[in-house]
XYZ file of C-alpha atoms in Angstrom:
596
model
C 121.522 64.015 88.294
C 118.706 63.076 86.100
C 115.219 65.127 86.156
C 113.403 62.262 88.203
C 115.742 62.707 91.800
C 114.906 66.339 91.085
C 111.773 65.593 91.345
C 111.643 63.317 94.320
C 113.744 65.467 96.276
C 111.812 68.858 95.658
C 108.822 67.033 96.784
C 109.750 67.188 100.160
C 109.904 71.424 100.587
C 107.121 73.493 102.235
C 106.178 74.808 98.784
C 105.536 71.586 97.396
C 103.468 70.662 100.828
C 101.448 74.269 100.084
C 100.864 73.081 95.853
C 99.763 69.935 97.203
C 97.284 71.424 99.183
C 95.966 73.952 97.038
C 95.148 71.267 94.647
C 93.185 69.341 97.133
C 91.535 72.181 97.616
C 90.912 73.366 94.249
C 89.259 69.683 94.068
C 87.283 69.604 96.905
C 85.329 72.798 95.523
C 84.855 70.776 92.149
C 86.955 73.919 89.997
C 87.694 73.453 86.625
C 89.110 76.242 85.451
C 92.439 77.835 85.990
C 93.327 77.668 90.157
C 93.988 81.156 91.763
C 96.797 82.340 93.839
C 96.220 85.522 95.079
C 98.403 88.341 96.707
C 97.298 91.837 97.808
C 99.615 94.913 98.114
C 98.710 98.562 99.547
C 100.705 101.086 97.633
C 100.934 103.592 100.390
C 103.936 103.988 100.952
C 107.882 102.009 100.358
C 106.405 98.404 99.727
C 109.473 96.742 102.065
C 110.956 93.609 102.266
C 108.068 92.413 104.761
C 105.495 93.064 102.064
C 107.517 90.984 99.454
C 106.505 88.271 100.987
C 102.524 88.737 100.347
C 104.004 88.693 97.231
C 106.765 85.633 96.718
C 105.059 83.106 98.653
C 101.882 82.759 96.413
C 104.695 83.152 93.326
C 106.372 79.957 94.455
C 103.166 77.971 94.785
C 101.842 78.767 91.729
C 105.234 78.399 90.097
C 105.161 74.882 91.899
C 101.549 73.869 90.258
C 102.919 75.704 86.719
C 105.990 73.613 86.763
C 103.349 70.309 87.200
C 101.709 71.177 84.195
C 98.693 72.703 86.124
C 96.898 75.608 85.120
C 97.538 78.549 87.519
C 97.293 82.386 87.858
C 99.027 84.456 90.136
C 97.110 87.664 90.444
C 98.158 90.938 92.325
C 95.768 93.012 93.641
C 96.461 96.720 93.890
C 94.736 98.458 96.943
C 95.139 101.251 95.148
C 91.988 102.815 96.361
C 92.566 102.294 99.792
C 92.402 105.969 101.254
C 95.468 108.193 102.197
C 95.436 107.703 105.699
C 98.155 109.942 107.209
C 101.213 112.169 105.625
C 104.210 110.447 105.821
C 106.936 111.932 108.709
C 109.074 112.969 106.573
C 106.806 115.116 105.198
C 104.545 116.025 108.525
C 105.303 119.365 109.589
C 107.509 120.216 106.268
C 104.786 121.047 103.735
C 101.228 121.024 105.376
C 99.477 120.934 101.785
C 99.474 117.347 102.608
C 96.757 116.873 104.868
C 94.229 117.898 102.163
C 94.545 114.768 100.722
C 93.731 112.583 103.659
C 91.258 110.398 102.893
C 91.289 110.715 99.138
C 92.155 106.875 97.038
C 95.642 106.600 96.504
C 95.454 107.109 93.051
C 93.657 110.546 93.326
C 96.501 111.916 95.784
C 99.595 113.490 93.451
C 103.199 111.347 93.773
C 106.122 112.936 96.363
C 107.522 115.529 94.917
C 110.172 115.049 91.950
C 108.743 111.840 91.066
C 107.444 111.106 87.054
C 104.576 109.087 88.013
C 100.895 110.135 87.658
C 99.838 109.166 90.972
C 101.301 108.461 94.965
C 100.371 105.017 94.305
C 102.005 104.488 90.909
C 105.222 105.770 92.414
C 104.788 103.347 95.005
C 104.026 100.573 92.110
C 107.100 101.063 89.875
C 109.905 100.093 92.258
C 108.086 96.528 92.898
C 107.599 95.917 89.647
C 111.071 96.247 88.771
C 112.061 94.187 91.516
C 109.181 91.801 90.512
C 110.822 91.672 86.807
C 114.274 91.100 87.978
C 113.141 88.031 90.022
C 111.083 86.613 87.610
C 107.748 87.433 88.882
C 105.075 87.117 86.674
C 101.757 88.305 87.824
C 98.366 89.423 86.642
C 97.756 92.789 87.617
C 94.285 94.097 89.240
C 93.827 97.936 89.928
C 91.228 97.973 92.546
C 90.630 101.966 91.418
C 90.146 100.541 88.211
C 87.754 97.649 89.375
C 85.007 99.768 91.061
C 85.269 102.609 88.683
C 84.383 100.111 85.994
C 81.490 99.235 87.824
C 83.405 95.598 87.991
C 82.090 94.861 91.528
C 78.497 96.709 90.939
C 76.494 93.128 91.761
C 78.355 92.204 94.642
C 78.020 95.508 96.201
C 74.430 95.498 96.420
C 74.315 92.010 97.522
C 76.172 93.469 100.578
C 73.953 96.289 100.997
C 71.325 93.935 100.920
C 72.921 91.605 102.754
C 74.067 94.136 105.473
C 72.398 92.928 108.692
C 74.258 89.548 108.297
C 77.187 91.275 108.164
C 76.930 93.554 110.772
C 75.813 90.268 113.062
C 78.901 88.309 111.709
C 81.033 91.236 112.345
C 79.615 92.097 115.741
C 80.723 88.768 116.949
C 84.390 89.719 116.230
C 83.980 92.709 118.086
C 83.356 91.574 121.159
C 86.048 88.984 120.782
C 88.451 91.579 119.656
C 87.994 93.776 122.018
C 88.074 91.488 124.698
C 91.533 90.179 123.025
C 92.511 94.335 123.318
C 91.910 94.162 126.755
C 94.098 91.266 127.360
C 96.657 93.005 125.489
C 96.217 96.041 127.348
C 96.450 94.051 130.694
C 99.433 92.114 130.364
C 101.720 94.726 128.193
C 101.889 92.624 124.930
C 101.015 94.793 121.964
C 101.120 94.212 118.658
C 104.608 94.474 116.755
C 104.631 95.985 113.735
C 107.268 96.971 110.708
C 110.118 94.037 111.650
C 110.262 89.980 113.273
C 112.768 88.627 115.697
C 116.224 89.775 115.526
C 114.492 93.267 113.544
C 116.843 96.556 114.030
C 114.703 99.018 112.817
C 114.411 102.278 114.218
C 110.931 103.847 115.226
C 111.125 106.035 112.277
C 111.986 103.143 109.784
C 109.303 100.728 111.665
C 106.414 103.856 110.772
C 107.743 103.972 107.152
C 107.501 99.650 107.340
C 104.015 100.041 108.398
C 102.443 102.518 106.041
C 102.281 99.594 103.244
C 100.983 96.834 105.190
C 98.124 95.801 103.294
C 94.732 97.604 104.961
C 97.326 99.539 107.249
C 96.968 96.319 109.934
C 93.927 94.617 112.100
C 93.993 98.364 113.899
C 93.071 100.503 111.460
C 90.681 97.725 109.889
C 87.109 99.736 108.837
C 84.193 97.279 109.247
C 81.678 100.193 108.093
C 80.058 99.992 111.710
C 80.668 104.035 112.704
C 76.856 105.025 111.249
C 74.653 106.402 113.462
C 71.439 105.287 110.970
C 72.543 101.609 110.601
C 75.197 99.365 109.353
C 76.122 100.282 106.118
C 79.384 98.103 104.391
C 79.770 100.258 101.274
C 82.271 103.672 101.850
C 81.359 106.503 99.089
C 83.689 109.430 98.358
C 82.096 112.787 98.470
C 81.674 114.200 95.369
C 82.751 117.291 96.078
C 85.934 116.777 98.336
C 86.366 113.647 97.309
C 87.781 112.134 100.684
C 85.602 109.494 102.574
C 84.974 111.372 105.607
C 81.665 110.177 104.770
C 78.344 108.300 106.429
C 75.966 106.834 104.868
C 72.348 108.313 106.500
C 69.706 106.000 104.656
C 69.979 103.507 101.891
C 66.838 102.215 99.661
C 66.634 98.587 98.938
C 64.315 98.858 96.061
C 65.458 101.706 94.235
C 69.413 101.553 95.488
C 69.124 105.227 96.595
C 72.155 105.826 99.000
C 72.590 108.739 100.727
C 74.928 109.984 102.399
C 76.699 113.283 104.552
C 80.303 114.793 104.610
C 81.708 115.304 107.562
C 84.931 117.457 106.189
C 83.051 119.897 103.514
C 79.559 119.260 104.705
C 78.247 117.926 101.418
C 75.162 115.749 101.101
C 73.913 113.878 98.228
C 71.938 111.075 97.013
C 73.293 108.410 94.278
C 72.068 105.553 92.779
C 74.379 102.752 93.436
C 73.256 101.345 89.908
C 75.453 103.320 88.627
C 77.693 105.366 91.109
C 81.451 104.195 91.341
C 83.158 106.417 93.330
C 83.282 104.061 96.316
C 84.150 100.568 97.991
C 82.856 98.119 100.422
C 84.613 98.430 103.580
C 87.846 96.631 103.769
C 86.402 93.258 105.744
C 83.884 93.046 103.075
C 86.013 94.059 100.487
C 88.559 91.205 100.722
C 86.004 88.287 100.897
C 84.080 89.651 97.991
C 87.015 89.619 95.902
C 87.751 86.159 97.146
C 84.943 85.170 95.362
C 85.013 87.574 92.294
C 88.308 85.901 91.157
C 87.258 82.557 92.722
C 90.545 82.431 94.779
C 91.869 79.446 96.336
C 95.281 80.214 97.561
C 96.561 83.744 99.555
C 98.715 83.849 102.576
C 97.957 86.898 105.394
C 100.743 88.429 108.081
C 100.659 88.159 111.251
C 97.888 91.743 111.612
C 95.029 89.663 109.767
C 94.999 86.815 111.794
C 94.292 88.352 115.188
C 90.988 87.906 116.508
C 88.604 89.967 114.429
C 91.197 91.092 111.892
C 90.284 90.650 108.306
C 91.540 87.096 107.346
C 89.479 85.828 110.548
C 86.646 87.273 109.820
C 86.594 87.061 105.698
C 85.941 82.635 106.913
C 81.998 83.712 107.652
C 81.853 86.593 105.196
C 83.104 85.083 102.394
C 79.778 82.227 102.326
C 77.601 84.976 101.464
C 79.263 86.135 98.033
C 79.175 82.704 97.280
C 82.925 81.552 98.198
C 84.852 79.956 100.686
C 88.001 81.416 102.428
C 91.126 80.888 100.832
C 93.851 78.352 102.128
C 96.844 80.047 103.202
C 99.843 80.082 105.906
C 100.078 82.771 107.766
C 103.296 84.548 107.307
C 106.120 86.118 109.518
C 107.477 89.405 109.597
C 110.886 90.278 107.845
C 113.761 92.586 109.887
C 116.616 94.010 108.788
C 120.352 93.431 109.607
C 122.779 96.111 109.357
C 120.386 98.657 109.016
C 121.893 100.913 111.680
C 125.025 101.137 108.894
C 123.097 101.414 105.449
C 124.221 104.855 104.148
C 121.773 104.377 100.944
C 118.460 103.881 102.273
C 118.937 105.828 105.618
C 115.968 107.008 107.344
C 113.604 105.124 105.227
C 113.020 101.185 105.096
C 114.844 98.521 102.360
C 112.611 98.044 99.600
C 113.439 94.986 97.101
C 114.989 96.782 94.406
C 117.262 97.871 97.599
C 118.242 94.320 98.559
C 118.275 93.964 94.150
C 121.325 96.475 94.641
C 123.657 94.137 96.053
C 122.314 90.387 96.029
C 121.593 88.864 92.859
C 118.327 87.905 92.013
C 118.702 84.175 92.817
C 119.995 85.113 96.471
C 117.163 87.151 96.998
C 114.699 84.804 96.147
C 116.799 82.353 98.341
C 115.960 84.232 101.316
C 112.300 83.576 100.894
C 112.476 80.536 99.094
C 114.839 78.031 102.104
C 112.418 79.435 105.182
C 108.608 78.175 105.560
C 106.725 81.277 105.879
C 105.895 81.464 109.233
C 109.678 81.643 110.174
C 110.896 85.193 110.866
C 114.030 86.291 109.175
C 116.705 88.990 108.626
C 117.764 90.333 105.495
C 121.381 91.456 105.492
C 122.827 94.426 104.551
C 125.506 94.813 106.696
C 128.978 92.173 107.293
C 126.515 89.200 107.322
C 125.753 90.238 103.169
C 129.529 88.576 102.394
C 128.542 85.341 105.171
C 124.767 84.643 102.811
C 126.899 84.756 100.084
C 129.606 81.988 101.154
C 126.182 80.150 102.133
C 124.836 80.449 98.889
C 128.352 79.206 96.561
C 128.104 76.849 98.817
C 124.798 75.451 98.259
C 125.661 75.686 94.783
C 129.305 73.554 94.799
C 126.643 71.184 96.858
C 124.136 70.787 94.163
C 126.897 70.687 91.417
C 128.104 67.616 92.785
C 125.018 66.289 93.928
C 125.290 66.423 98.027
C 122.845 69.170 98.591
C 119.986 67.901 101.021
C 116.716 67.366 99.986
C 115.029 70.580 100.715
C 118.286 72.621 100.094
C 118.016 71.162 96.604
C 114.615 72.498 96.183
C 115.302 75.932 97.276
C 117.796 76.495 95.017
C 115.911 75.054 91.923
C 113.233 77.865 93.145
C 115.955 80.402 93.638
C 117.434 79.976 90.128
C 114.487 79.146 88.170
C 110.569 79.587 87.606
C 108.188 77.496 85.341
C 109.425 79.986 82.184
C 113.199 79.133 82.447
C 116.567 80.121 84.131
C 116.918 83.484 86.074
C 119.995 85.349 84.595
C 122.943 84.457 87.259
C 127.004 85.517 87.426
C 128.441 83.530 84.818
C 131.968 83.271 86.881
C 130.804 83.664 90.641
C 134.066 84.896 92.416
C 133.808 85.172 96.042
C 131.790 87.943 97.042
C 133.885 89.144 99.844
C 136.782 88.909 97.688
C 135.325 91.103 95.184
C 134.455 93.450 97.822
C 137.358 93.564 99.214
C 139.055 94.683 96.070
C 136.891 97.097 95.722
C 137.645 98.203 98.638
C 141.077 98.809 98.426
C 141.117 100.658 94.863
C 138.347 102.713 95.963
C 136.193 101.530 92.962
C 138.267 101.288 90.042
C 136.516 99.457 87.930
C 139.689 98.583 85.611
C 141.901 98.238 88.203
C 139.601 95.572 90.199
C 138.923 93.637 87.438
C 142.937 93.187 86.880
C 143.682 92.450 90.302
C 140.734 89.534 90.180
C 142.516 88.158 87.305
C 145.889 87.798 89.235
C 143.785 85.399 91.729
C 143.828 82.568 89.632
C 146.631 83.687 86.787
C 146.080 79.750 84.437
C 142.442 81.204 84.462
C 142.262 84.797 83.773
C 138.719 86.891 83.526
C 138.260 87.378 79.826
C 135.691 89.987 80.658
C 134.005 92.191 83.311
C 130.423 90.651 81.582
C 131.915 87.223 83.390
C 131.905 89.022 86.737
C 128.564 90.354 86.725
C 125.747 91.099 88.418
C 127.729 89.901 91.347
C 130.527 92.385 90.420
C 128.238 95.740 90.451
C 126.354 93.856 93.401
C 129.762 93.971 95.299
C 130.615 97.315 94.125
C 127.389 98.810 95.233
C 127.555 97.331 98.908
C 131.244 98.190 99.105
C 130.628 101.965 98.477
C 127.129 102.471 99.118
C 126.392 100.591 102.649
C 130.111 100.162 104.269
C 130.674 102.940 106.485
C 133.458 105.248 105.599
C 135.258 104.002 108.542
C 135.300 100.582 108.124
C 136.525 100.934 104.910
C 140.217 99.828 103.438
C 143.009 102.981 102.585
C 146.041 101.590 102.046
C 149.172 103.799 102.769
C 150.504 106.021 100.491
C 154.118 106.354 102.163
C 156.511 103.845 104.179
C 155.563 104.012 107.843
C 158.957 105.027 108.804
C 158.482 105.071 112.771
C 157.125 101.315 112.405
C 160.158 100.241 110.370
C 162.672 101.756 112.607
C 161.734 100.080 115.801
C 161.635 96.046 113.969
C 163.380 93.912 115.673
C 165.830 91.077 113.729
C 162.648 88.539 113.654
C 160.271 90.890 112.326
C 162.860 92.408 109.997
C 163.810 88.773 108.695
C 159.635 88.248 108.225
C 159.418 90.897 105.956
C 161.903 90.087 103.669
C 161.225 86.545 103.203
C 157.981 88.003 102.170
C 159.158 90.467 99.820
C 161.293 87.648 98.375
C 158.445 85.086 97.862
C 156.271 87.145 96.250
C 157.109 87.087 92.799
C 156.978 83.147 92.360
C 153.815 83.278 94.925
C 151.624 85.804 92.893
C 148.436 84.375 92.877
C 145.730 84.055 95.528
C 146.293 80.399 96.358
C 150.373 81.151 96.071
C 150.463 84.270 98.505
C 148.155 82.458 100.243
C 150.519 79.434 101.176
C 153.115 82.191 101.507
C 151.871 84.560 104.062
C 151.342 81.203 106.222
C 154.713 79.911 105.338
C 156.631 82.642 106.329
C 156.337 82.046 110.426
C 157.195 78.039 109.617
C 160.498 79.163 107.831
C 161.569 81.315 110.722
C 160.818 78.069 113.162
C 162.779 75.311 110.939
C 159.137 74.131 110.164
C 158.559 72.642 106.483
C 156.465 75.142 104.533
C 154.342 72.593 103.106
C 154.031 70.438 106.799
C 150.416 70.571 108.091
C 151.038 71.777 111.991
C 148.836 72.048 115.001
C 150.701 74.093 117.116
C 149.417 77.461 119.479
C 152.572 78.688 119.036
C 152.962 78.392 115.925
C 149.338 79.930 115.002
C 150.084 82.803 117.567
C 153.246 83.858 115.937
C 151.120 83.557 111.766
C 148.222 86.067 113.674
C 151.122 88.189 115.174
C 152.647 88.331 111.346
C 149.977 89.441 110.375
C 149.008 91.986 112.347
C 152.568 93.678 111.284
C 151.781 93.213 107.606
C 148.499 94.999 108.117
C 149.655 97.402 110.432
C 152.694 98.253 107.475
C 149.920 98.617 104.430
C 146.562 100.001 105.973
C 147.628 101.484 109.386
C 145.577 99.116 111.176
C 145.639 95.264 112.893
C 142.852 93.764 110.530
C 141.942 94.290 106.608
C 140.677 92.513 103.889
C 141.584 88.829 103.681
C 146.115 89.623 103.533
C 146.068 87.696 100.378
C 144.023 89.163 98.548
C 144.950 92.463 100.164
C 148.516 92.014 98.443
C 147.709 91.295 95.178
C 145.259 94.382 95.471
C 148.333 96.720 96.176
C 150.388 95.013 93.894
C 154.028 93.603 94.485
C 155.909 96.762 93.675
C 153.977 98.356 95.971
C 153.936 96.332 98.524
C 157.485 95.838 99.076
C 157.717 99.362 99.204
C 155.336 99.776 102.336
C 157.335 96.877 104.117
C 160.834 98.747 103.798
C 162.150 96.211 100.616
């Protein structure tokens, strides 16, 4: 397939669509410089699954315009000095040291306990950008602790300030539409859903962990600076001495900058100069649509909490104007749920982060996920039985765009899946099934050396040279197998003849067996025991072995067969695939367990 049908096909994917746009955009304001693709990430708590999408869709995009040759930056902003709001449950009621931090910047509040990072947020960070590495993610990083502490936003803040009656007006617009949207809410039983999208099987627990990242904790909790009793004020200082912002700001000076302002938690009062004080922010509505404008953004998707009447995104369209900017283009995305969370054993009680999902899908599958659904589609991520389905989706996609039948907008997802603007991702160099690898996992309880043997009896002309060949998709396997597979629904083959199941055979079933025990030696491969676990019911009818039949009798008796094979090796009617479930116990052993 040459470069040009690669080309004509990926055209037709949403991400193209969004590049396409931005670049309109980008010329309609006249910009010359590099375009902007902004995403925004609270590191209050896990930073989920739902949150990686703030984060991959403005990746792809800008990938998009950097494969085109166009010059494009992807930055990240850290809302690192968004306030504590609230101690996590698991910690609530456990160790009540935590409350003293409330309302302190992320940064300033210590990490969980037995964590090597300086700060709650920069424990928060590090597992994103691991995930972010692994996925080929390449960002531009912006602490906003490190932005107003550097005096970086000094100008724009006291435009605000001075500017603060046309905010308050712009903002007191919203309000009244808000609340009368609240009301509606409140009238006809439709709140707001937080922490998962259709199909979601979170538990409350997980669903409060899923929420304590979203970025500005949601339209709810939104602070539009509007709680002073002396005036609207959009700027938030810490106290000096506490250093929480349980503060309000009683008078501000225009000429000199004098702000002043009382402490509601320690009492403090004190007068700065906001020429030169740092240690506070504009008020998250303000906040957002002055950074718009700082890094002359032009591209940044919101969820589904800042595009409710008077959330953030809304109302950033009239603030933005008077920093000098317009509002961003942007979809607005859907949330992300969970599948199989009720039997995840690894991340119990807590909510899948990406270096989770990283665990067991390769990087290429994850970015699938994001990459082959528009962003205002919900989804599920799997971690349960469906994990082994997306992964006979995805080798299939891949046979399809090896021999050039993938659709159009298949094709493009899996050039974004595998690849960015800087080169290939890293992928399993011999991609075995994944349920197959599983399942041999499975049944030598995670012997390595053993598995890898047993894998190499599938296809016997082509053996693996090397575990390297097998992986990531190998440990990926592994991980899932052991790790998120409940101990029940897990594979333990017999170690002894089940002598009570022998005895009471009949002739038929007796004859079954040993035509199996016979075959397998010159059927001992996965395609071979495959042919000969299906044969064996034909023989016993007079049928050809290698006939193609339709027959419900037939079909009945190969389901009934197999139920006694399984029944004879793990004790129960179903298992692993029965091929592959034979060459995992090995011949010797096998025709031990069936009385041969």
């Amino acid at each position: 397939m040459t470069d040009n049908v690669v080309e004509q096909k990926v055209e037709l994917d949403w991400v193209t669509r969004l590049a396409d746009e931005v670049v309109a955009e980008a010329h309609h304001r006249g910009m010359d410089g590099p375009i902007v693709c902004a995403s925004g990430i609270s590191p209050s708590g896990p930073i989920h699954l739902g949150n990686f999408r703030e984060l991959i869709t403005p990746h792809l995009v800008a990938d998009e315009l950097k494969r085109r040759g166009i010059d494009c930056e992807h930055i990240l902003s850290w809302d690192d000095f968004d306030r504590f709001r609230r101690v996590p449950k698991n910690l609530a009621g456990v160790d009540d040291s935590w409350e003293q931090y409330i309302g302190m910047p992320l940064t300033a509040v210590p990490p969980p306990a037995g964590s090597s990072h300086a700060s709650w947020a920069d424990h928060f960070k590090a597992p994103l950008l691991e995930a972010m590495e692994a996925t080929g993610i390449e960002v531009r990083e912006i602490s906003q602790t490190e932005q107003y502490r550097a005096g970086a936003y000094r100008d724009q803040v006291l435009l605000a300030m001075r500017e603060r009656f046309a905010i308050d007006k712009v903002l007191d617009q919203y309000r009244t539409l808000e609340a009368a949207e609240n009301a509606r809410q409140k009238a006809t039983g439709k709140g707001r859903q937080q922490g998962g999208g259709k199909g979601a099987k979170l538990t409350e627990e997980q669903a409060a962990a899923a929420t304590e990242a979203e970025r500005g904790s949601g339209a709810a909790a939104e602070d539009d600076g509007s709680e002073g009793k002396s005036g609207y004020y959009p700027f938030k200082p810490f106290c000096s001495v506490c250093g929480t912002d349980f503060t309000t700001v009683t008078a501000y000076d225009d000429d000199s900058h004098d702000l002043t302002y009382d402490c509601t938690k320690c009492g403090h009062t004190e007068t700065v100069d906001l020429d030169t004080f740092t240690n506070g922010k504009l008020v998250w509505k303000v906040d957002w649509p002055m950074r718009w404008a700082h890094e002359h953004v032009v591209f940044e998707p919101s969820g589904v909490d800042h595009q409710s009447p008077g959330s953030s995104f809304v109302v950033g369209k009239d603030l933005a104007p008077i920093f000098g900017w317009e509002r961003p283009v942007g979809p607005m995305y859907a949330f992300v749920g969970i599948a199989g969370m009720a039997k995840m054993s690894s991340s119990k009680g807590g909510v899948p982060i990406p270096t989770d999902a990283l665990e067991v899908m390769e990087a290429p599958v994850l970015r699938w996920l994001y990459a082959r659904r528009r962003p205002n589609q919900s989804f599920d991520v799997a971690f349960g039985p469906e994990l082994q389905r997306l992964y006979d989706e995805w080798d299939a996609l891949n046979r399809k765009v090896a021999d050039g039948s993938a659709q159009p907008a298949d094709l493009a997802a899996h050039l974004r899946a595998t690849s960015t603007a800087s080169g290939v991702l890293p992928a399993t160099p011999r991609p075995m099934p994944f349920r197959t690898i599983a399942s041999v996992i499975d049944v030598t309880q995670g012997d390595e050396e053993q598995a890898v043997r047993i894998l190499s009896d599938l296809d016997p002309e082509h053996p693996v040279a090397s575990t390297d060949d097998l992986r990531p998709r190998l440990d990926c396997a592994e991980r899932w197998m052991l790790g998120y597979v409940p101990a029940e629904d897990r594979t333990v083959v017999r170690t002894e003849p089940d002598a009570g199941l022998l005895g009471s055979l009949d002739e038929s079933q007796r004859e079954s067996l040993r035509l199996l025990a016979d075959g397998l030696g010159a059927h001992w491969s996965l395609d071979g025991l495959t042919h000969l676990v299906y044969a064996v019911p034909k023989i016993q009818r007079g049928i050809d072995p290698e006939a193609k039949v339709k027959d419900p009798e037939l079909s009945a008796a190969q389901r009934t067969f197999f139920v006694l094979v399984y029944r004879l090796l793990v004790g129960r009617d179903t298992g692993p695939r029965l091929p592959t479930l034979l060459l995992a116990v090995g011949a010797d052993r096998v025709r031990t367990l069936i009385g041969h």
